[in-house]
CSV table of C-alpha atoms (C1' of nucleotides) in Angstrom, one decimal:
chain,number,residue,atom,x,y,z
A,1023,MET,CA,-82.1,205.0,3.8
A,1024,THR,CA,-78.4,204.9,4.6
A,1025,THR,CA,-79.2,203.2,7.8
A,1026,ASP,CA,-79.0,199.7,6.2
A,1027,ARG,CA,-75.5,200.4,4.8
A,1028,LYS,CA,-74.3,201.8,8.1
A,1029,ALA,CA,-75.6,198.8,10.1
A,1030,ALA,CA,-73.8,196.4,7.6
A,1031,GLU,CA,-70.6,198.4,7.8
A,1032,ARG,CA,-70.8,198.3,11.6
A,1033,GLU,CA,-71.4,194.5,11.5
A,1034,ALA,CA,-68.6,193.9,9.1
A,1035,ARG,CA,-66.1,195.9,11.4
A,1036,GLN,CA,-67.4,193.8,14.4
A,1037,LYS,CA,-66.7,190.7,12.4
A,1038,LEU,CA,-63.2,191.8,11.7
A,1039,ILE,CA,-62.5,192.4,15.4
A,1040,LEU,CA,-63.9,189.1,16.2
A,1041,GLN,CA,-61.7,187.5,13.7
A,1042,GLY,CA,-58.7,189.1,15.2
A,1043,ALA,CA,-59.8,188.3,18.7
A,1044,LEU,CA,-60.2,184.6,17.8
A,1045,THR,CA,-56.5,184.2,16.7
A,1046,VAL,CA,-55.4,185.8,19.9
A,1047,PHE,CA,-57.8,184.0,22.1
A,1048,LYS,CA,-56.8,180.7,20.6
A,1049,GLU,CA,-53.1,181.3,21.2
A,1050,LYS,CA,-53.3,182.8,24.6
A,1051,GLY,CA,-56.6,181.8,26.2
A,1052,LEU,CA,-59.1,184.3,27.8
A,1053,GLU,CA,-56.9,185.8,30.3
A,1054,GLY,CA,-53.7,185.6,28.4
A,1055,ALA,CA,-55.2,187.5,25.4
A,1056,LYS,CA,-54.4,191.2,25.8
A,1057,ILE,CA,-56.8,193.9,24.3
A,1058,ASP,CA,-53.8,195.7,23.0
A,1059,GLU,CA,-52.8,192.6,21.0
A,1060,ILE,CA,-56.5,192.0,19.7
A,1061,ALA,CA,-56.6,195.6,18.5
A,1062,ARG,CA,-53.1,195.3,16.8
A,1063,VAL,CA,-54.1,192.1,15.1
A,1064,SER,CA,-57.5,193.2,13.9
A,1065,GLY,CA,-56.0,196.5,12.7
A,1066,PHE,CA,-58.0,198.9,14.8
A,1067,GLY,CA,-57.0,201.3,17.5
A,1068,LYS,CA,-57.5,200.0,21.1
A,1069,ALA,CA,-60.3,202.6,21.8
A,1070,THR,CA,-62.0,201.6,18.6
A,1071,LEU,CA,-62.6,198.2,19.9
A,1072,TYR,CA,-64.5,199.8,22.8
A,1073,TYR,CA,-66.6,201.6,20.3
A,1074,TYR,CA,-67.9,198.3,19.1
A,1075,PHE,CA,-67.8,196.2,22.2
A,1076,SER,CA,-68.3,197.2,25.8
A,1077,SER,CA,-65.7,194.8,27.3
A,1078,LYS,CA,-63.3,192.0,26.7
A,1079,GLU,CA,-65.7,189.6,28.1
A,1080,GLU,CA,-68.3,190.7,25.6
A,1081,ILE,CA,-66.0,190.0,22.8
A,1082,PHE,CA,-65.4,186.7,24.0
A,1083,ASN,CA,-69.2,185.8,24.4
A,1084,ALA,CA,-69.9,187.3,21.0
A,1085,LEU,CA,-67.4,185.0,19.4
A,1086,LEU,CA,-68.8,181.9,21.1
A,1087,LEU,CA,-72.4,182.8,20.3
A,1088,HIS,CA,-71.5,183.4,16.6
A,1089,GLY,CA,-70.1,179.9,16.6
A,1090,TRP,CA,-72.8,178.3,18.3
A,1091,LEU,CA,-75.6,179.9,16.2
A,1092,GLN,CA,-73.8,178.8,13.0
A,1093,LEU,CA,-73.3,175.3,14.2
A,1094,TRP,CA,-77.0,175.0,15.4
A,1095,ARG,CA,-78.3,176.4,12.0
A,1096,GLU,CA,-76.4,173.5,10.3
A,1097,LEU,CA,-77.7,170.9,12.7
A,1098,GLU,CA,-81.3,171.8,12.7
A,1099,GLU,CA,-82.2,170.1,9.4
A,1100,THR,CA,-80.4,167.0,10.4
A,1101,ILE,CA,-82.4,166.8,13.6
A,1102,GLU,CA,-85.7,167.2,11.7
A,1103,GLY,CA,-84.7,164.5,9.2
A,1104,GLY,CA,-86.8,161.9,10.9
A,1105,ASP,CA,-84.3,159.2,10.6
A,1106,SER,CA,-83.8,156.5,13.3
A,1107,PRO,CA,-82.3,157.5,16.4
A,1108,ARG,CA,-78.9,155.8,15.7
A,1109,ARG,CA,-78.8,157.4,12.2
A,1110,THR,CA,-79.7,160.7,13.4
A,1111,PHE,CA,-77.2,160.6,16.1
A,1112,ILE,CA,-74.4,159.6,13.6
A,1113,SER,CA,-75.6,162.2,11.2
A,1114,MET,CA,-75.3,164.9,13.7
A,1115,LEU,CA,-71.8,163.9,14.8
A,1116,LYS,CA,-70.8,163.9,11.0
A,1117,LYS,CA,-72.4,167.3,10.4
A,1118,ILE,CA,-70.6,168.7,13.5
A,1119,ALA,CA,-67.4,167.4,12.3
A,1120,GLU,CA,-68.1,169.0,8.9
A,1121,VAL,CA,-68.8,172.4,10.5
A,1122,VAL,CA,-65.7,172.1,12.7
A,1123,ASN,CA,-63.4,171.3,9.8
A,1124,ALA,CA,-64.7,174.2,7.9
A,1125,ASP,CA,-63.5,176.6,10.6
A,1126,ARG,CA,-61.2,174.8,13.0
A,1127,PRO,CA,-59.8,177.7,14.8
A,1128,LEU,CA,-63.3,178.9,15.8
A,1129,TYR,CA,-64.5,175.5,16.8
A,1130,GLU,CA,-61.4,174.3,18.6
A,1131,PHE,CA,-61.8,177.4,20.7
A,1132,LEU,CA,-65.5,176.8,21.1
A,1133,PHE,CA,-65.3,173.3,22.2
A,1134,PHE,CA,-62.1,173.6,24.4
A,1135,VAL,CA,-61.9,176.9,26.1
A,1136,PRO,CA,-65.1,177.2,28.0
A,1137,ARG,CA,-64.2,174.2,30.1
A,1138,SER,CA,-61.3,176.2,31.7
A,1139,TYR,CA,-63.2,179.3,32.5
A,1140,SER,CA,-66.3,178.5,34.5
A,1141,SER,CA,-66.8,181.9,36.0
A,1142,GLU,CA,-70.4,182.6,37.0
A,1143,GLU,CA,-70.4,185.4,34.2
A,1144,ILE,CA,-69.9,182.7,31.7
A,1145,GLU,CA,-72.5,180.3,33.2
A,1146,LYS,CA,-75.2,182.9,32.2
A,1147,ALA,CA,-73.8,183.7,28.8
A,1148,GLU,CA,-76.2,183.4,25.8
A,1149,TRP,CA,-74.4,180.8,24.0
A,1150,LYS,CA,-74.6,178.6,27.0
A,1151,GLN,CA,-78.1,177.4,26.2
A,1152,TYR,CA,-77.1,176.2,22.8
A,1153,GLN,CA,-74.4,173.9,24.4
A,1154,THR,CA,-77.0,172.6,26.8
A,1155,ARG,CA,-79.5,172.1,24.1
A,1156,LEU,CA,-77.1,170.1,22.0
A,1157,TYR,CA,-76.4,167.8,25.0
A,1158,ARG,CA,-79.9,167.2,25.6
A,1159,VAL,CA,-80.7,166.3,21.9
A,1160,LEU,CA,-77.9,163.8,21.9
A,1161,LEU,CA,-79.0,162.3,25.1
A,1162,GLU,CA,-82.6,161.9,23.9
A,1163,LEU,CA,-81.5,160.2,20.8
A,1164,ILE,CA,-79.4,157.8,22.8
A,1165,GLU,CA,-82.3,157.0,25.0
A,1166,ALA,CA,-84.6,156.4,22.1
A,1167,GLY,CA,-81.8,154.4,20.5
A,1168,ILE,CA,-81.4,152.1,23.4
A,1169,GLU,CA,-85.0,151.2,23.5
A,1170,LYS,CA,-84.7,150.1,19.9
A,1171,ASN,CA,-81.6,148.2,20.6
A,1172,GLN,CA,-79.5,150.4,18.4
A,1173,PHE,CA,-77.1,151.4,21.2
A,1174,PRO,CA,-75.3,149.4,24.0
A,1175,GLN,CA,-77.7,148.6,26.7
A,1176,MET,CA,-76.2,150.9,29.4
A,1177,ASN,CA,-76.9,154.0,31.3
A,1178,PRO,CA,-77.5,156.5,28.5
A,1179,ASP,CA,-75.4,159.1,30.4
A,1180,LEU,CA,-72.5,156.9,30.2
A,1181,VAL,CA,-73.0,156.0,26.6
A,1182,LEU,CA,-73.1,159.7,25.7
A,1183,LYS,CA,-69.9,160.4,27.7
A,1184,ALA,CA,-68.2,157.5,26.0
A,1185,LEU,CA,-69.4,158.4,22.4
A,1186,GLY,CA,-69.0,162.1,23.0
A,1187,GLY,CA,-65.5,161.6,24.3
A,1188,LEU,CA,-64.7,159.3,21.3
A,1189,PHE,CA,-65.9,161.9,18.9
A,1190,HIS,CA,-64.0,164.6,20.7
A,1191,GLY,CA,-60.9,162.7,20.6
A,1192,LEU,CA,-61.1,161.9,17.0
A,1193,VAL,CA,-61.9,165.4,15.8
A,1194,PHE,CA,-59.8,167.5,18.1
A,1195,TRP,CA,-56.7,165.6,19.3
A,1196,GLY,CA,-53.5,165.1,17.5
A,1197,LYS,CA,-51.1,167.4,15.8
A,1198,ASP,CA,-53.3,170.2,14.2
A,1199,ASN,CA,-53.3,169.7,10.4
A,1200,GLN,CA,-54.6,166.2,10.1
A,1201,ILE,CA,-58.3,166.5,10.0
A,1202,VAL,CA,-60.6,163.4,10.4
A,1203,SER,CA,-63.1,162.9,7.6
A,1204,GLU,CA,-66.8,162.5,8.3
A,1205,ASP,CA,-66.7,159.1,6.7
A,1206,LEU,CA,-64.1,158.0,9.1
A,1207,ILE,CA,-66.1,159.0,12.0
A,1208,GLU,CA,-69.1,157.1,10.7
A,1209,GLU,CA,-66.9,154.1,10.2
A,1210,MET,CA,-65.5,154.3,13.7
A,1211,LEU,CA,-68.9,154.6,15.3
A,1212,ASP,CA,-70.5,151.9,13.2
A,1213,ASN,CA,-67.6,149.7,14.0
A,1214,MET,CA,-67.8,150.2,17.7
A,1215,LEU,CA,-71.6,150.0,17.9
A,1216,LYS,CA,-71.8,147.1,15.6
A,1217,SER,CA,-72.3,144.2,18.1
A,1218,ASN,CA,-75.4,145.7,19.6
B,273,MET,CA,-27.2,165.2,61.4
B,274,THR,CA,-30.1,167.5,61.5
B,275,THR,CA,-29.9,167.9,57.7
B,276,ASP,CA,-32.3,165.1,57.0
B,277,ARG,CA,-35.0,166.4,59.3
B,278,LYS,CA,-34.5,169.9,57.8
B,279,ALA,CA,-34.9,168.7,54.4
B,280,ALA,CA,-38.0,166.7,55.3
B,281,GLU,CA,-39.5,169.6,56.9
B,282,ARG,CA,-38.8,171.7,53.9
B,283,GLU,CA,-40.4,169.3,51.6
B,284,ALA,CA,-43.5,169.0,53.8
B,285,ARG,CA,-43.9,172.7,53.7
B,286,GLN,CA,-43.6,172.6,50.0
B,287,LYS,CA,-46.2,170.0,49.9
B,288,LEU,CA,-48.6,172.2,51.9
B,289,ILE,CA,-48.0,175.0,49.5
B,290,LEU,CA,-48.7,172.7,46.5
B,291,GLN,CA,-51.9,171.5,48.1
B,292,GLY,CA,-53.1,175.1,48.5
B,293,ALA,CA,-52.1,176.0,45.1
B,294,LEU,CA,-54.0,173.1,43.7
B,295,THR,CA,-57.2,174.1,45.2
B,296,VAL,CA,-56.8,177.7,43.8
B,297,PHE,CA,-55.5,176.6,40.4
B,298,LYS,CA,-58.4,174.2,39.9
B,299,GLU,CA,-60.9,176.9,40.7
B,300,LYS,CA,-59.4,179.8,38.9
B,301,GLY,CA,-57.1,178.4,36.2
B,302,LEU,CA,-53.3,179.5,35.9
B,303,GLU,CA,-53.8,183.0,35.2
B,304,GLY,CA,-56.9,183.4,37.5
B,305,ALA,CA,-55.1,182.1,40.5
B,306,LYS,CA,-53.5,184.9,42.5
B,307,ILE,CA,-50.3,184.4,44.6
B,308,ASP,CA,-52.0,186.1,47.5
B,309,GLU,CA,-54.8,183.6,47.6
B,310,ILE,CA,-52.6,180.7,47.2
B,311,ALA,CA,-50.7,182.1,50.2
B,312,ARG,CA,-53.9,182.5,52.2
B,313,VAL,CA,-55.2,179.2,51.4
B,314,SER,CA,-52.0,177.3,52.3
B,315,GLY,CA,-51.5,179.3,55.5
B,316,PHE,CA,-48.2,181.1,54.7
B,317,GLY,CA,-47.4,184.6,54.1
B,318,LYS,CA,-47.0,185.6,50.5
B,319,ALA,CA,-43.2,186.1,50.7
B,320,THR,CA,-42.7,182.7,52.2
B,321,LEU,CA,-43.9,181.1,49.1
B,322,TYR,CA,-41.1,182.7,47.3
B,323,TYR,CA,-38.8,181.3,49.9
B,324,TYR,CA,-39.9,177.8,48.7
B,325,PHE,CA,-40.5,178.5,45.0
B,326,SER,CA,-39.0,180.9,42.7
B,327,SER,CA,-42.1,181.8,40.8
B,328,LYS,CA,-45.8,181.2,40.3
B,329,GLU,CA,-45.0,179.1,37.2
B,330,GLU,CA,-42.6,176.9,39.2
B,331,ILE,CA,-45.2,176.0,41.6
B,332,PHE,CA,-47.5,175.3,38.7
B,333,ASN,CA,-44.9,172.9,37.2
B,334,ALA,CA,-44.1,171.3,40.4
B,335,LEU,CA,-47.7,170.4,41.0
B,336,LEU,CA,-47.9,168.8,37.5
B,337,LEU,CA,-44.6,167.0,37.9
B,338,HIS,CA,-45.7,165.6,41.3
B,339,GLY,CA,-48.9,164.3,39.6
B,340,TRP,CA,-47.2,162.7,36.8
B,341,LEU,CA,-44.5,161.0,38.9
B,342,GLN,CA,-47.2,159.4,41.1
B,343,LEU,CA,-49.2,158.3,38.1
B,344,TRP,CA,-46.1,157.0,36.4
B,345,ARG,CA,-45.0,155.0,39.5
B,346,GLU,CA,-48.4,153.2,39.5
B,347,LEU,CA,-48.4,152.5,36.0
B,348,GLU,CA,-45.0,150.9,35.8
B,349,GLU,CA,-45.9,147.5,37.2
B,350,THR,CA,-48.8,147.2,34.9
B,351,ILE,CA,-46.8,147.9,31.9
B,352,GLU,CA,-44.3,145.3,32.9
B,353,GLY,CA,-47.0,142.7,33.6
B,354,GLY,CA,-46.4,141.0,30.3
B,355,ASP,CA,-50.1,140.6,29.5
B,356,SER,CA,-51.4,140.7,25.9
B,357,PRO,CA,-51.5,144.1,24.3
B,358,ARG,CA,-55.2,144.5,24.7
B,359,ARG,CA,-55.3,143.3,28.4
B,360,THR,CA,-52.4,145.6,29.1
B,361,PHE,CA,-54.1,148.5,27.4
B,362,ILE,CA,-57.3,148.0,29.3
B,363,SER,CA,-55.4,147.4,32.5
B,364,MET,CA,-53.5,150.7,32.2
B,365,LEU,CA,-56.7,152.7,31.6
B,366,LYS,CA,-58.2,151.0,34.6
B,367,LYS,CA,-55.3,152.0,36.8
B,368,ILE,CA,-55.3,155.6,35.5
B,369,ALA,CA,-59.0,155.7,36.4
B,370,GLU,CA,-58.1,154.4,39.9
B,371,VAL,CA,-55.3,156.8,40.4
B,372,VAL,CA,-57.6,159.6,39.1
B,373,ASN,CA,-60.4,158.7,41.3
B,374,ALA,CA,-58.0,158.7,44.3
B,375,ASP,CA,-57.2,162.4,43.9
B,376,ARG,CA,-59.6,163.9,41.4
B,377,PRO,CA,-58.6,167.5,42.2
B,378,LEU,CA,-55.1,167.0,41.2
B,379,TYR,CA,-55.7,164.9,38.0
B,380,GLU,CA,-58.6,166.8,36.7
B,381,PHE,CA,-56.2,169.7,36.9
B,382,LEU,CA,-53.4,167.6,35.3
B,383,PHE,CA,-55.4,166.3,32.4
B,384,PHE,CA,-57.5,169.4,31.6
B,385,VAL,CA,-55.4,172.6,32.4
B,386,PRO,CA,-52.3,172.2,30.3
B,387,ARG,CA,-54.3,172.1,27.0
B,388,SER,CA,-55.3,175.7,27.7
B,389,TYR,CA,-51.9,177.1,28.3
B,390,SER,CA,-49.5,176.1,25.6
B,391,SER,CA,-46.9,178.8,26.2
B,392,GLU,CA,-43.5,177.8,25.1
B,393,GLU,CA,-42.4,177.8,28.8
B,394,ILE,CA,-44.7,174.9,29.4
B,395,GLU,CA,-43.7,172.9,26.3
B,396,LYS,CA,-40.2,172.6,27.9
B,397,ALA,CA,-41.4,171.7,31.5
B,398,GLU,CA,-40.3,168.5,33.0
B,399,TRP,CA,-43.6,166.8,33.3
B,400,LYS,CA,-44.2,167.1,29.6
B,401,GLN,CA,-41.9,164.1,28.9
B,402,TYR,CA,-44.2,161.9,31.2
B,403,GLN,CA,-47.2,162.8,29.1
B,404,THR,CA,-45.3,162.1,25.9
B,405,ARG,CA,-44.0,158.7,27.2
B,406,LEU,CA,-47.7,157.7,28.3
B,407,TYR,CA,-48.9,158.4,24.8
B,408,ARG,CA,-46.2,156.4,23.2
B,409,VAL,CA,-46.6,153.4,25.3
B,410,LEU,CA,-50.4,153.3,24.7
B,411,LEU,CA,-49.7,153.8,20.9
B,412,GLU,CA,-47.3,150.9,20.9
B,413,LEU,CA,-49.8,148.6,22.7
B,414,ILE,CA,-52.5,149.4,20.2
B,415,GLU,CA,-49.9,148.8,17.3
B,416,ALA,CA,-49.0,145.4,18.7
B,417,GLY,CA,-52.6,144.7,19.4
B,418,ILE,CA,-53.7,145.3,15.9
B,419,GLU,CA,-51.4,142.8,14.6
B,420,LYS,CA,-52.8,140.2,16.8
B,421,ASN,CA,-56.3,141.3,15.8
B,422,GLN,CA,-57.2,142.5,19.3
B,423,PHE,CA,-58.1,146.0,18.1
B,424,PRO,CA,-60.1,147.3,15.2
B,425,GLN,CA,-58.0,147.1,11.9
B,426,MET,CA,-57.6,150.8,11.6
B,427,ASN,CA,-54.9,153.4,11.7
B,428,PRO,CA,-53.4,153.1,15.2
B,429,ASP,CA,-53.4,156.8,15.7
B,430,LEU,CA,-57.1,157.0,15.1
B,431,VAL,CA,-57.7,154.1,17.4
B,432,LEU,CA,-55.9,155.7,20.1
B,433,LYS,CA,-57.7,159.0,19.7
B,434,ALA,CA,-60.9,157.3,19.8
B,435,LEU,CA,-60.2,155.1,22.7
B,436,GLY,CA,-58.4,157.9,24.5
B,437,GLY,CA,-61.2,160.2,23.9
B,438,LEU,CA,-63.8,157.6,25.1
B,439,PHE,CA,-61.8,157.1,28.3
B,440,HIS,CA,-61.4,160.8,28.9
B,441,GLY,CA,-65.1,161.3,28.4
B,442,LEU,CA,-66.1,158.6,30.8
B,443,VAL,CA,-63.7,159.6,33.5
B,444,PHE,CA,-63.7,163.3,33.2
B,445,TRP,CA,-67.0,164.6,31.9
B,446,GLY,CA,-70.2,165.2,33.7
B,447,LYS,CA,-71.5,166.7,36.9
B,448,ASP,CA,-68.5,166.4,39.3
B,449,ASN,CA,-69.3,163.8,42.0
B,450,GLN,CA,-70.3,160.8,40.1
B,451,ILE,CA,-67.2,158.8,39.4
B,452,VAL,CA,-67.0,156.0,37.0
B,453,SER,CA,-65.6,152.7,38.4
B,454,GLU,CA,-62.9,150.9,36.7
B,455,ASP,CA,-65.0,147.9,36.1
B,456,LEU,CA,-67.5,150.0,34.1
B,457,ILE,CA,-64.5,151.2,32.1
B,458,GLU,CA,-63.4,147.8,31.4
B,459,GLU,CA,-66.9,146.8,30.4
B,460,MET,CA,-67.4,149.7,28.1
B,461,LEU,CA,-64.1,149.1,26.4
B,462,ASP,CA,-64.7,145.3,26.1
B,463,ASN,CA,-68.1,146.0,24.7
B,464,MET,CA,-66.9,148.3,22.0
B,465,LEU,CA,-64.0,146.3,21.1
B,466,LYS,CA,-65.9,143.1,21.1
B,467,SER,CA,-66.6,142.5,17.4
B,468,ASN,CA,-62.9,142.5,16.5
C,905,DC,C1',-70.4,225.8,2.0
C,906,DT,C1',-71.3,225.1,7.5
C,907,DA,C1',-73.2,222.2,11.2
C,908,DT,C1',-73.9,217.9,13.0
C,909,DT,C1',-72.9,213.3,13.8
C,910,DA,C1',-70.0,209.0,13.5
C,911,DT,C1',-65.8,207.0,13.8
C,912,DT,C1',-60.8,206.5,15.1
C,913,DC,C1',-57.1,206.7,18.1
C,914,DG,C1',-52.9,207.2,21.3
C,915,DA,C1',-52.3,209.0,25.7
C,916,DC,C1',-53.6,208.5,30.2
C,917,DC,C1',-55.7,206.4,34.7
C,918,DG,C1',-56.6,203.3,38.4
C,919,DT,C1',-56.1,198.8,39.8
C,920,DT,C1',-54.2,194.5,40.1
C,921,DC,C1',-50.7,191.4,40.7
C,922,DG,C1',-46.1,189.0,40.6
C,923,DT,C1',-42.0,189.7,42.9
C,924,DT,C1',-38.6,191.8,46.1
C,925,DC,C1',-37.0,194.0,50.4
C,926,DG,C1',-35.8,194.6,54.8
C,927,DA,C1',-36.8,193.8,59.2
C,928,DA,C1',-38.3,190.6,62.9
C,929,DT,C1',-38.4,186.1,64.9
C,930,DA,C1',-37.1,181.2,65.6
C,931,DA,C1',-33.8,177.5,65.3
C,932,DT,C1',-29.1,175.8,65.7
C,933,DC,C1',-24.5,175.9,67.0
C,934,DG,C1',-20.1,176.6,69.6
D,145,DC,C1',-25.3,182.5,76.8
D,146,DG,C1',-24.1,185.2,72.2
D,147,DA,C1',-23.5,184.6,67.3
D,148,DT,C1',-24.9,182.7,63.2
D,149,DT,C1',-28.2,180.9,60.1
D,150,DA,C1',-32.9,179.7,58.7
D,151,DT,C1',-37.5,181.1,58.3
D,152,DT,C1',-41.5,184.2,58.1
D,153,DC,C1',-44.0,188.0,56.7
D,154,DG,C1',-46.4,192.6,55.5
D,155,DA,C1',-45.1,196.6,53.0
D,156,DA,C1',-43.7,198.5,49.0
D,157,DC,C1',-42.2,198.4,44.0
D,158,DG,C1',-42.9,198.4,39.2
D,159,DA,C1',-44.9,196.4,35.1
D,160,DA,C1',-49.0,195.1,32.9
D,161,DC,C1',-53.5,195.7,31.6
D,162,DG,C1',-58.6,196.8,31.0
D,163,DG,C1',-60.9,200.5,30.2
D,164,DT,C1',-61.8,205.9,29.5
D,165,DC,C1',-61.0,210.6,27.7
D,166,DG,C1',-60.8,214.2,24.7
D,167,DA,C1',-59.2,215.6,20.6
D,168,DA,C1',-58.8,214.8,15.6
D,169,DT,C1',-60.8,213.3,11.4
D,170,DA,C1',-64.2,211.5,8.2
D,171,DA,C1',-68.9,211.2,6.8
D,172,DT,C1',-73.4,213.0,6.2
D,173,DA,C1',-77.0,216.5,6.3
D,174,DG,C1',-79.2,220.8,5.2
DNA sequence: CTATTATTCGACCGTTCGTTCGAATAATCG
DNA sequence: CGATTATTCGAACGAACGGTCGAATAATAG
């Protein structure tokens, strides 16, 4: 069967397009990114893009879905690990940082951009559920951890906001290049959660 | 002289336009906001907007400048207060939260949107310097505070990223309506900085 | 080889949108 | 009052852009 190779080639070309799209999206945002430029950067003609994707928004969503699937794949084993809530929580953030640092352009895009474009279309996108699921898992860990006195005795939602924001700030803020190691994240979290 | 009244009226009309622009920008972002809609919402004809502002981007920048000036005006007395670095730092964040909560639409816009549109035009905008200045003041407080053992003994940049992110998460994340009180912010910070 | 299918692409289309024009109206002045 | 200036606005302009078309080329099949 040639069908396998054909499918693989098709997928490879899609990946090339997504790669080009990412660099343009990152630089210009969703609306600022022009199809013509994405085509130019990925090295295809404009019409060819539409041979592989049916619209600009589909490219956008495919990119995010790709990132979330990859992130989630890496997280699953950590979640199943059966550590204490606090250890699992910290391990998850470390793992996320690791994944992020392995492909910053993609994940900066993934964690920043969607906040700015909350059209109804996007609300229903497939990748959205993974975002929601991640939030829920982290929240449940905090709830369980509070019971065991491993987190500050406060409203779990607040604790998640605070620690999530802290993580976000550590990993994503600042002049590009300087990435924060997973160990530093662990140290910071342990430091700040110490007294409880 | 009627000149004063004229100028005041002109400014009042500009404020109306900015107010309308804010609601549209917030809902649609910079590119998604259409001049026609801003005109409709502010209750002026489209061409009238151009009688008061020379371009869409000028409206955008005027809006942000307005917000930063107001925020900075409120912050200045806190900075001059002469409290300890740690107290001043916490007071500043509390004050920022207060200002934000007093006009959430404006400040959610102000703190979120610019991250998505980093064109070179925006880099040079007048409001940018206030953002930079705020960052520097907070960093200096942390540096001074670390010396006095009032903050974790870590790289000041990292501490600012962590605490800034934490603050950002507390104040801006989550389902809209629920605002976080300044006292909660203080409690959270004091809690997490306790052990040092 | 020819026939059929898959892929590529620049030119083109229709729409949208920021901006400008020119005329109409209101305010101010002498 | 008339004359001059300030303000308002919808209509029209032109550029930009997402998406489509149809022809050309490459790959595969028989």
